[in-house]
Short mmCIF file of C-alpha atoms in Angstrom, two decimals:
data_model
loop_
_atom_site.label_atom_id
_atom_site.label_comp_id
_atom_site.label_asym_id
_atom_site.label_seq_id
_atom_site.Cartn_x
_atom_site.Cartn_y
_atom_site.Cartn_z
CA MET A 702 92.43 117.47 -121.08
CA GLU A 703 92.07 119.09 -117.55
CA VAL A 704 89.04 120.09 -116.70
CA LEU A 705 87.12 121.41 -113.38
CA VAL A 706 83.84 121.18 -112.62
CA VAL A 707 83.51 123.88 -109.95
CA GLY A 708 79.88 124.77 -107.35
CA ASN A 709 76.39 122.52 -107.25
CA THR A 710 78.16 119.48 -107.76
CA ALA A 711 76.22 117.32 -105.69
CA TYR A 712 75.26 115.78 -108.82
CA VAL A 713 78.33 114.85 -109.74
CA ASP A 714 79.49 111.41 -109.13
CA ASP A 715 81.79 109.23 -111.52
CA ASP A 716 79.65 108.47 -114.27
CA PHE A 717 78.06 111.75 -114.54
CA CYS A 718 82.85 112.64 -115.10
CA ALA A 719 82.99 109.47 -117.57
CA LYS A 720 79.86 110.53 -120.31
CA ALA A 721 81.06 114.31 -119.82
CA PHE A 722 84.30 114.25 -120.06
CA PRO A 723 85.69 110.66 -121.38
CA GLY A 724 88.83 109.63 -121.43
CA ASP A 725 90.25 113.53 -119.42
CA HIS A 726 91.51 114.44 -116.08
CA VAL A 727 89.07 116.03 -114.11
CA LYS A 728 88.68 117.89 -110.60
CA VAL A 729 85.74 118.29 -108.66
CA VAL A 730 85.18 120.82 -106.15
CA ALA A 731 82.48 121.42 -104.36
CA ALA A 732 81.49 125.19 -103.76
CA ALA A 733 81.03 124.98 -100.19
CA ASP A 734 83.45 126.50 -98.21
CA ALA A 735 82.95 123.53 -95.86
CA HIS A 736 83.82 121.15 -98.05
CA ARG A 737 86.59 119.13 -97.09
CA ASP A 738 88.16 116.51 -99.45
CA GLU A 739 90.82 114.50 -97.51
CA SER A 740 92.40 113.02 -99.84
CA SER A 741 92.66 116.46 -101.96
CA PRO A 742 95.90 118.94 -100.87
CA HIS A 743 93.38 121.89 -101.46
CA ALA A 744 90.63 121.59 -98.86
CA SER A 745 88.62 124.09 -99.94
CA TRP A 746 87.24 126.01 -103.73
CA LYS A 747 89.21 129.08 -102.42
CA GLU A 748 92.34 127.23 -100.99
CA LEU A 749 92.48 125.52 -104.63
CA LEU A 750 91.95 128.70 -106.42
CA GLN A 751 94.77 130.56 -104.82
CA HIS A 752 96.71 127.46 -105.98
CA LEU A 753 95.66 127.35 -109.45
CA ASP A 754 99.19 129.05 -111.05
CA GLN A 755 101.38 126.34 -109.62
CA ALA A 756 99.39 123.39 -109.21
CA TYR A 757 96.52 123.03 -112.27
CA GLU A 758 96.48 124.24 -115.87
CA PHE A 759 92.38 123.47 -116.48
CA ASP A 760 91.51 123.58 -120.04
CA ARG A 761 87.95 123.05 -119.28
CA VAL A 762 86.13 124.86 -116.45
CA VAL A 763 82.11 123.82 -115.49
CA TYR A 764 80.04 125.42 -113.47
CA LEU A 765 77.50 124.06 -112.39
CA SER A 766 74.70 126.68 -110.22
CA ASN A 767 72.92 126.77 -106.85
CA TYR A 768 69.59 127.27 -108.91
CA LEU A 769 70.34 123.80 -110.42
CA THR A 770 69.03 122.84 -107.70
CA PRO A 771 64.52 123.23 -107.12
CA HIS A 772 63.56 125.33 -103.72
CA THR A 773 67.00 125.68 -102.46
CA GLU A 774 67.83 128.03 -99.99
CA THR A 775 71.92 128.55 -100.94
CA PHE A 776 73.57 131.61 -101.96
CA GLY A 777 77.24 133.01 -103.09
CA ASP A 778 76.91 132.22 -106.61
CA ILE A 779 78.26 135.26 -107.96
CA GLU A 780 81.27 135.88 -105.34
CA LEU A 781 81.77 132.18 -106.51
CA LEU A 782 82.32 132.77 -110.68
CA ARG A 783 83.54 135.75 -110.46
CA SER A 784 86.78 134.20 -108.68
CA VAL A 785 86.50 131.51 -111.59
CA PHE A 786 86.26 133.98 -113.81
CA ARG A 787 89.53 135.84 -112.86
CA VAL A 788 91.39 132.37 -112.08
CA CYS A 789 90.12 131.97 -116.45
CA MET A 790 91.27 135.78 -117.85
CA GLY A 791 94.55 135.68 -119.98
CA ARG A 792 93.74 131.47 -120.59
CA ARG A 793 92.81 130.15 -123.20
CA VAL A 794 90.62 128.00 -121.04
CA GLN A 795 86.57 126.88 -122.28
CA LEU A 796 84.22 128.18 -119.76
CA LEU A 797 80.46 126.43 -119.71
CA TYR A 798 78.23 128.03 -116.63
CA VAL A 799 75.22 125.71 -116.65
CA ALA A 800 72.55 127.99 -115.03
CA GLY A 801 69.05 126.74 -113.75
CA PRO A 802 65.72 127.56 -114.90
CA ALA A 803 65.33 131.28 -112.02
CA GLY A 804 67.15 134.46 -114.61
CA ALA A 805 65.38 132.74 -118.12
CA GLU A 806 64.08 135.50 -120.52
CA GLY A 807 60.19 135.43 -120.07
CA ALA A 808 60.07 133.50 -116.47
CA ALA A 809 57.42 134.37 -114.65
CA ASP A 810 57.95 133.68 -111.13
CA ALA A 811 57.80 136.73 -108.87
CA ALA A 812 60.88 135.37 -107.16
CA GLU A 813 62.08 136.83 -110.25
CA GLN A 814 61.80 140.46 -109.22
CA THR A 815 63.51 139.08 -105.90
CA GLY A 816 66.52 136.90 -104.47
CA LYS A 817 66.82 134.12 -106.63
CA GLY A 818 66.01 135.64 -110.01
CA ILE A 819 68.00 138.68 -109.10
CA ILE A 820 70.31 136.77 -108.51
CA ALA A 821 71.14 134.71 -111.34
CA ARG A 822 69.92 137.26 -113.89
CA VAL A 823 73.49 139.04 -112.66
CA ALA A 824 75.44 135.64 -112.74
CA ASN A 825 74.32 135.81 -116.74
CA ASP A 826 75.24 139.32 -116.72
CA LEU A 827 78.95 138.70 -115.64
CA CYS A 828 79.14 135.98 -118.49
CA ARG A 829 78.73 138.19 -120.76
CA HIS A 830 80.56 141.02 -119.16
CA TYR A 831 83.71 138.40 -118.89
CA ALA A 832 83.31 137.57 -122.75
CA ALA A 833 82.82 140.75 -124.04
CA ARG A 834 85.40 143.25 -121.56
CA GLU A 835 87.85 139.90 -120.68
CA TYR A 836 87.64 137.21 -123.70
CA VAL A 837 86.49 134.32 -121.70
CA GLN A 838 85.23 131.85 -123.83
CA VAL A 839 82.26 131.44 -121.97
CA LYS A 840 78.89 129.96 -123.02
CA ILE A 841 75.51 129.51 -120.53
CA LEU A 842 73.79 126.38 -120.56
CA ARG A 843 70.54 127.20 -119.37
CA VAL A 844 68.16 124.01 -117.96
CA PRO A 845 65.86 123.11 -115.90
CA PHE A 846 65.97 121.86 -112.60
CA LEU A 847 68.98 118.03 -112.04
CA TYR A 848 68.07 115.29 -110.43
CA THR A 849 69.83 112.60 -110.19
CA ALA A 850 69.05 108.68 -109.27
CA SER A 851 73.02 107.00 -109.12
CA ALA A 852 73.19 104.92 -105.83
CA ALA A 853 76.38 106.68 -104.88
CA LEU A 854 75.30 110.45 -104.50
CA GLU A 855 72.82 111.59 -102.51
CA ASP A 856 70.40 114.07 -103.78
CA PRO A 857 69.56 117.86 -102.89
CA PHE A 858 66.27 118.05 -103.28
CA LEU A 859 64.39 114.38 -103.86
CA VAL A 860 66.08 113.17 -100.17
CA PRO A 861 65.06 115.48 -98.54
CA LEU A 862 61.53 115.79 -100.51
CA PHE A 863 61.49 112.20 -99.73
CA ASP A 864 61.77 112.96 -96.24
CA ALA A 865 59.32 115.06 -95.93
CA CYS A 866 56.80 112.87 -96.92
CA SER A 867 57.53 110.23 -94.65
CA THR A 868 56.14 112.04 -92.26
CA GLY A 869 52.28 112.34 -93.39
CA SER A 870 52.86 115.63 -95.16
CA VAL A 871 55.05 118.02 -97.56
CA ALA A 872 54.40 121.45 -99.14
CA LEU A 873 55.99 122.38 -102.44
CA GLN A 874 56.57 126.35 -103.48
CA GLY A 875 55.48 126.22 -106.54
CA ALA A 876 51.16 126.33 -107.65
CA GLU A 877 49.60 123.12 -108.40
CA ASP A 878 49.15 123.87 -112.09
CA ALA A 879 53.26 126.00 -111.64
CA ALA A 880 55.39 124.47 -114.13
CA PHE A 881 58.08 122.25 -112.52
CA PRO A 882 60.59 121.65 -114.94
CA LEU A 883 62.79 118.57 -114.46
CA LEU A 884 66.76 117.07 -116.06
CA PHE A 885 68.24 113.11 -115.35
CA ALA A 886 71.96 114.59 -114.41
CA GLU A 887 73.69 112.11 -116.70
CA GLU A 888 71.43 113.27 -119.39
CA LEU A 889 72.94 116.97 -119.18
CA ALA A 890 76.68 115.22 -119.06
CA VAL A 891 75.64 113.78 -122.67
CA LEU A 892 74.96 117.41 -123.59
CA VAL A 893 78.32 118.79 -121.77
CA HIS A 894 80.56 116.30 -124.20
CA ARG A 895 78.69 117.03 -127.66
CA ILE A 896 79.33 121.39 -126.70
CA PHE A 897 82.92 121.07 -126.36
CA ASP A 898 83.01 118.98 -128.30
CA SER A 899 82.00 121.39 -131.25
CA TRP A 900 82.83 124.17 -129.26
CA ASP A 901 83.82 127.96 -130.56
CA ALA A 902 84.85 131.12 -128.71
CA SER A 903 81.60 133.22 -129.13
CA PHE A 904 79.58 134.02 -126.20
CA GLU A 905 75.81 132.86 -127.04
CA THR A 906 73.16 131.08 -124.25
CA LEU A 907 72.06 127.84 -125.08
CA ASP A 908 68.40 126.50 -123.90
CA VAL A 909 67.24 123.85 -122.83
CA ALA A 910 63.81 123.54 -123.43
CA ASP A 911 61.37 121.49 -120.77
CA THR A 912 60.54 118.12 -122.65
CA PHE A 913 57.76 116.75 -120.41
CA HIS A 914 56.01 120.13 -119.29
CA HIS A 915 55.73 118.55 -116.35
CA THR A 916 53.76 120.53 -112.84
CA SER A 917 53.56 120.45 -109.37
CA GLY A 918 50.18 119.00 -108.77
CA GLU A 919 51.56 115.77 -111.48
CA VAL A 920 54.51 115.67 -108.53
CA GLY A 921 52.24 115.69 -105.45
CA GLU A 922 50.22 112.93 -107.22
CA ALA A 923 52.91 110.58 -108.04
CA LEU A 924 54.53 111.39 -104.34
CA LYS A 925 50.80 110.26 -103.00
CA VAL A 926 50.90 106.95 -104.82
CA LEU A 927 54.68 106.80 -103.12
CA PHE A 928 53.15 107.35 -99.57
CA PRO A 929 49.90 106.41 -99.02
CA GLY A 930 47.82 109.15 -97.17
CA LEU A 931 49.99 112.04 -98.19
CA SER A 932 48.70 115.68 -97.48
CA VAL A 933 50.41 117.53 -100.44
CA ALA A 934 50.47 121.46 -99.82
CA TYR A 935 51.42 123.71 -103.30
CA GLY A 936 52.54 128.11 -102.46
CA ASP A 937 52.27 130.35 -104.75
CA SER A 938 54.78 130.37 -107.48
CA ALA A 939 54.05 130.58 -110.95
CA GLY A 940 56.94 127.92 -111.53
CA TYR A 941 59.22 128.63 -114.37
CA ALA A 942 58.78 129.41 -118.43
CA LEU A 943 62.17 127.43 -120.00
CA SER A 944 62.94 128.45 -123.84
CA VAL A 945 61.35 126.82 -126.47
CA SER A 946 64.55 126.99 -128.23
CA ASP A 947 64.76 123.48 -130.21
CA VAL A 948 69.20 124.26 -129.75
CA ALA A 949 70.32 121.16 -128.27
CA ARG A 950 68.43 119.19 -130.71
CA VAL A 951 68.96 120.50 -134.09
CA ARG A 952 72.80 121.35 -133.64
CA TYR A 953 74.15 118.94 -130.65
CA GLY A 954 71.83 116.08 -131.65
CA TRP A 955 70.47 116.01 -127.94
CA PHE A 956 66.24 115.17 -126.00
CA GLN A 957 66.12 114.90 -122.90
CA ARG A 958 64.94 110.84 -123.16
CA TYR A 959 64.40 109.67 -118.76
CA ASP A 960 61.07 111.19 -117.12
CA LEU A 961 61.35 112.16 -113.63
CA LEU A 962 57.86 110.60 -112.85
CA ARG A 963 58.77 106.93 -114.51
CA ASP A 964 61.93 107.64 -112.55
CA LEU A 965 61.15 108.09 -109.52
CA SER A 966 59.92 104.58 -108.07
CA THR A 967 62.99 103.14 -108.43
CA ILE A 968 64.46 106.46 -106.64
CA HIS A 969 61.70 106.15 -104.01
CA ALA A 970 63.07 102.43 -103.64
CA ARG A 971 66.47 103.24 -103.98
CA TRP A 972 65.73 105.95 -101.32
CA ASP A 973 63.39 103.27 -98.86
CA ALA A 974 66.16 101.28 -98.80
CA GLY A 975 69.16 103.04 -97.66
CA ARG A 976 67.26 104.08 -95.08
CA ALA A 977 66.44 100.72 -93.77
CA GLY A 978 70.17 100.53 -93.95
CA LYS A 979 70.64 103.70 -91.59
CA VAL A 980 68.44 102.51 -88.56
CA ASN A 981 69.55 100.70 -85.84
CA PRO A 982 69.29 97.48 -85.21
CA LEU A 983 67.62 97.10 -81.74
CA ARG A 984 65.62 100.45 -82.95
CA ALA A 985 64.32 97.69 -85.60
CA ALA A 986 63.79 95.00 -83.53
CA ILE A 987 62.20 96.93 -81.36
CA ASP A 988 60.04 99.03 -83.88
CA ARG A 989 59.13 95.51 -85.02
CA ILE A 990 57.88 93.47 -81.18
CA GLN A 991 55.92 96.59 -81.26
CA MET A 992 53.63 96.10 -84.51
CA HIS A 993 52.47 92.41 -82.87
CA THR A 994 48.96 91.60 -82.23
CA LEU A 995 47.50 92.06 -79.23
CA PRO A 996 47.15 88.05 -78.38
CA ILE A 997 50.72 88.43 -78.97
CA LYS A 998 51.88 90.77 -76.98
CA CYS A 999 49.62 89.23 -73.61
CA LEU A 1000 51.41 86.23 -74.50
CA GLU A 1001 55.35 88.39 -74.21
CA THR A 1002 54.57 89.85 -71.29
CA GLY A 1003 53.20 86.51 -69.55
CA VAL A 1004 56.64 84.92 -70.88
CA ALA A 1005 58.63 87.61 -70.33
CA TRP A 1006 56.54 87.66 -66.23
CA VAL A 1007 57.88 83.53 -66.14
CA LEU A 1008 61.39 84.11 -67.26
CA PHE A 1009 61.67 87.18 -64.22
CA GLU A 1010 60.70 85.50 -61.69
CA VAL A 1011 63.18 82.79 -62.32
CA LEU A 1012 66.46 85.48 -63.03
CA GLU A 1013 64.35 87.17 -59.40
CA HIS A 1014 64.33 83.50 -57.97
CA LEU A 1015 68.13 82.21 -59.22
CA PHE A 1016 69.58 85.60 -58.29
CA SER A 1017 68.44 86.43 -54.90
CA GLN A 1018 70.60 84.85 -53.01
CA SER A 1019 73.54 85.73 -54.60
CA ALA A 1020 75.80 88.71 -53.24
CA GLN A 1021 76.80 90.21 -56.78
CA LEU A 1022 73.67 89.65 -58.49
CA ASN A 1023 71.31 90.41 -55.76
CA VAL A 1024 71.91 94.68 -56.65
CA LEU A 1025 69.01 94.62 -59.33
CA ASP A 1026 65.76 94.55 -59.11
CA TYR A 1027 64.51 91.98 -61.81
CA ARG A 1028 60.65 92.83 -61.31
CA LEU A 1029 61.49 96.67 -61.26
CA LEU A 1030 62.87 95.94 -64.99
CA TYR A 1031 60.60 93.60 -66.24
CA VAL A 1032 58.74 96.39 -65.22
CA VAL A 1033 60.43 99.35 -67.06
CA LEU A 1034 60.58 96.52 -70.24
CA ILE A 1035 57.46 95.93 -70.77
CA GLY A 1036 55.65 99.92 -70.01
CA THR A 1037 58.57 100.71 -72.63
CA LEU A 1038 58.32 98.16 -76.03
CA TYR A 1039 54.20 98.02 -75.16
CA GLY A 1040 52.84 101.29 -73.65
CA LEU A 1041 51.09 102.45 -70.16
CA ASP A 1042 48.29 99.46 -70.33
CA PHE A 1043 50.72 97.01 -70.64
CA GLY A 1044 53.45 99.12 -68.16
CA LEU A 1045 50.01 98.87 -66.05
CA ALA A 1046 49.70 95.18 -66.52
CA ALA A 1047 53.53 94.07 -66.00
CA ALA A 1048 53.22 96.13 -62.41
CA LEU A 1049 50.83 93.82 -61.01
CA LEU A 1050 52.41 90.38 -62.00
CA ALA A 1051 55.51 91.54 -60.28
CA SER A 1052 53.41 92.61 -57.31
CA VAL A 1053 52.11 89.25 -57.42
CA GLY A 1054 55.24 87.47 -57.72
CA LEU A 1055 56.52 89.50 -54.66
CA ALA A 1056 54.04 88.72 -52.69
CA VAL A 1057 53.91 84.54 -53.64
CA SER A 1058 57.62 85.42 -52.83
CA TYR A 1059 57.42 86.46 -49.88
CA PHE A 1060 54.94 84.51 -48.41
CA THR A 1061 57.05 81.02 -49.50
CA GLN A 1062 59.69 82.80 -47.20
CA TYR A 1063 57.74 84.00 -44.90
CA GLY A 1064 55.18 81.99 -44.19
CA TYR A 1065 56.30 78.99 -42.83
CA THR A 1066 58.42 81.46 -40.26
CA PHE A 1067 54.75 82.53 -38.78
CA GLN A 1068 53.61 79.48 -38.25
CA ALA A 1069 56.43 77.94 -36.89
#
């Protein structure tokens, strides 16, 4: 089968596709207009949609909502979703719209009256409209927020969260006791596969229950373990109350197994390793030098002084190399590495070296 995965594809990699669509040919297109895939003949989702009739005949479409990412400020779900529906009209296409907690019936959050909640509910209504009026085979699957532990992907929520934590403080939008439902993306892939395996043409909304019932406070405490001394601030959002429906377990034999709080240390270790790999080797070397103890720094300052005095003596008679002021270079180097106090000490040593050199060169001339 030909499958199109479109929308918030930050959680989709080869493992996701293998679990969700085994044996199928899958085309993954990110929602952002700026997304460029040089290996693709169509550089963005708009160009792809313009060429669907000529280039592709999709049997199944999976649309991943932007609101599957916690705390996202990205908008634009409605226009892209409408474009996808228009392409599916008149075709025997099975369309699965995967929505996040926003817009769920009974969700208790201030955002439900503005912004995200309104857009999420409009998207739900759009699905109902095309199912009823245009006879598109569509189902809504409402799941907790997604996260990924894939080494091939950069989680759009956890990576910025860890980056913020590394500064010593982080702010979570939800109140400390607010619900914070989270689902491992590869588990969603398994559920998507089972839904398509038993697909029927009727429109319905399938809710995935929040198995672990974690709160923002529990996530904050887990972050404090990974980042000692971390300061966590909480917002005033009441969170999202997902349905307690057990359709996924009863009908599809699916249940959530992976808990973010147990996976968090593994994801953090991978983030830490990736962050270390991105550090410039020179910057890393400087950081290690700056961590030396005071006696070692004093010793290194003295050794460097001797070394630069030797360089000054060796190259003082060279027409080419004499243009460099090695003593000034020594002062700048020590001051940059160890700070103002050591910079002043280096300047004093350089002055001593200059005085000794001057006396050695001109002192005997005065005596003669």
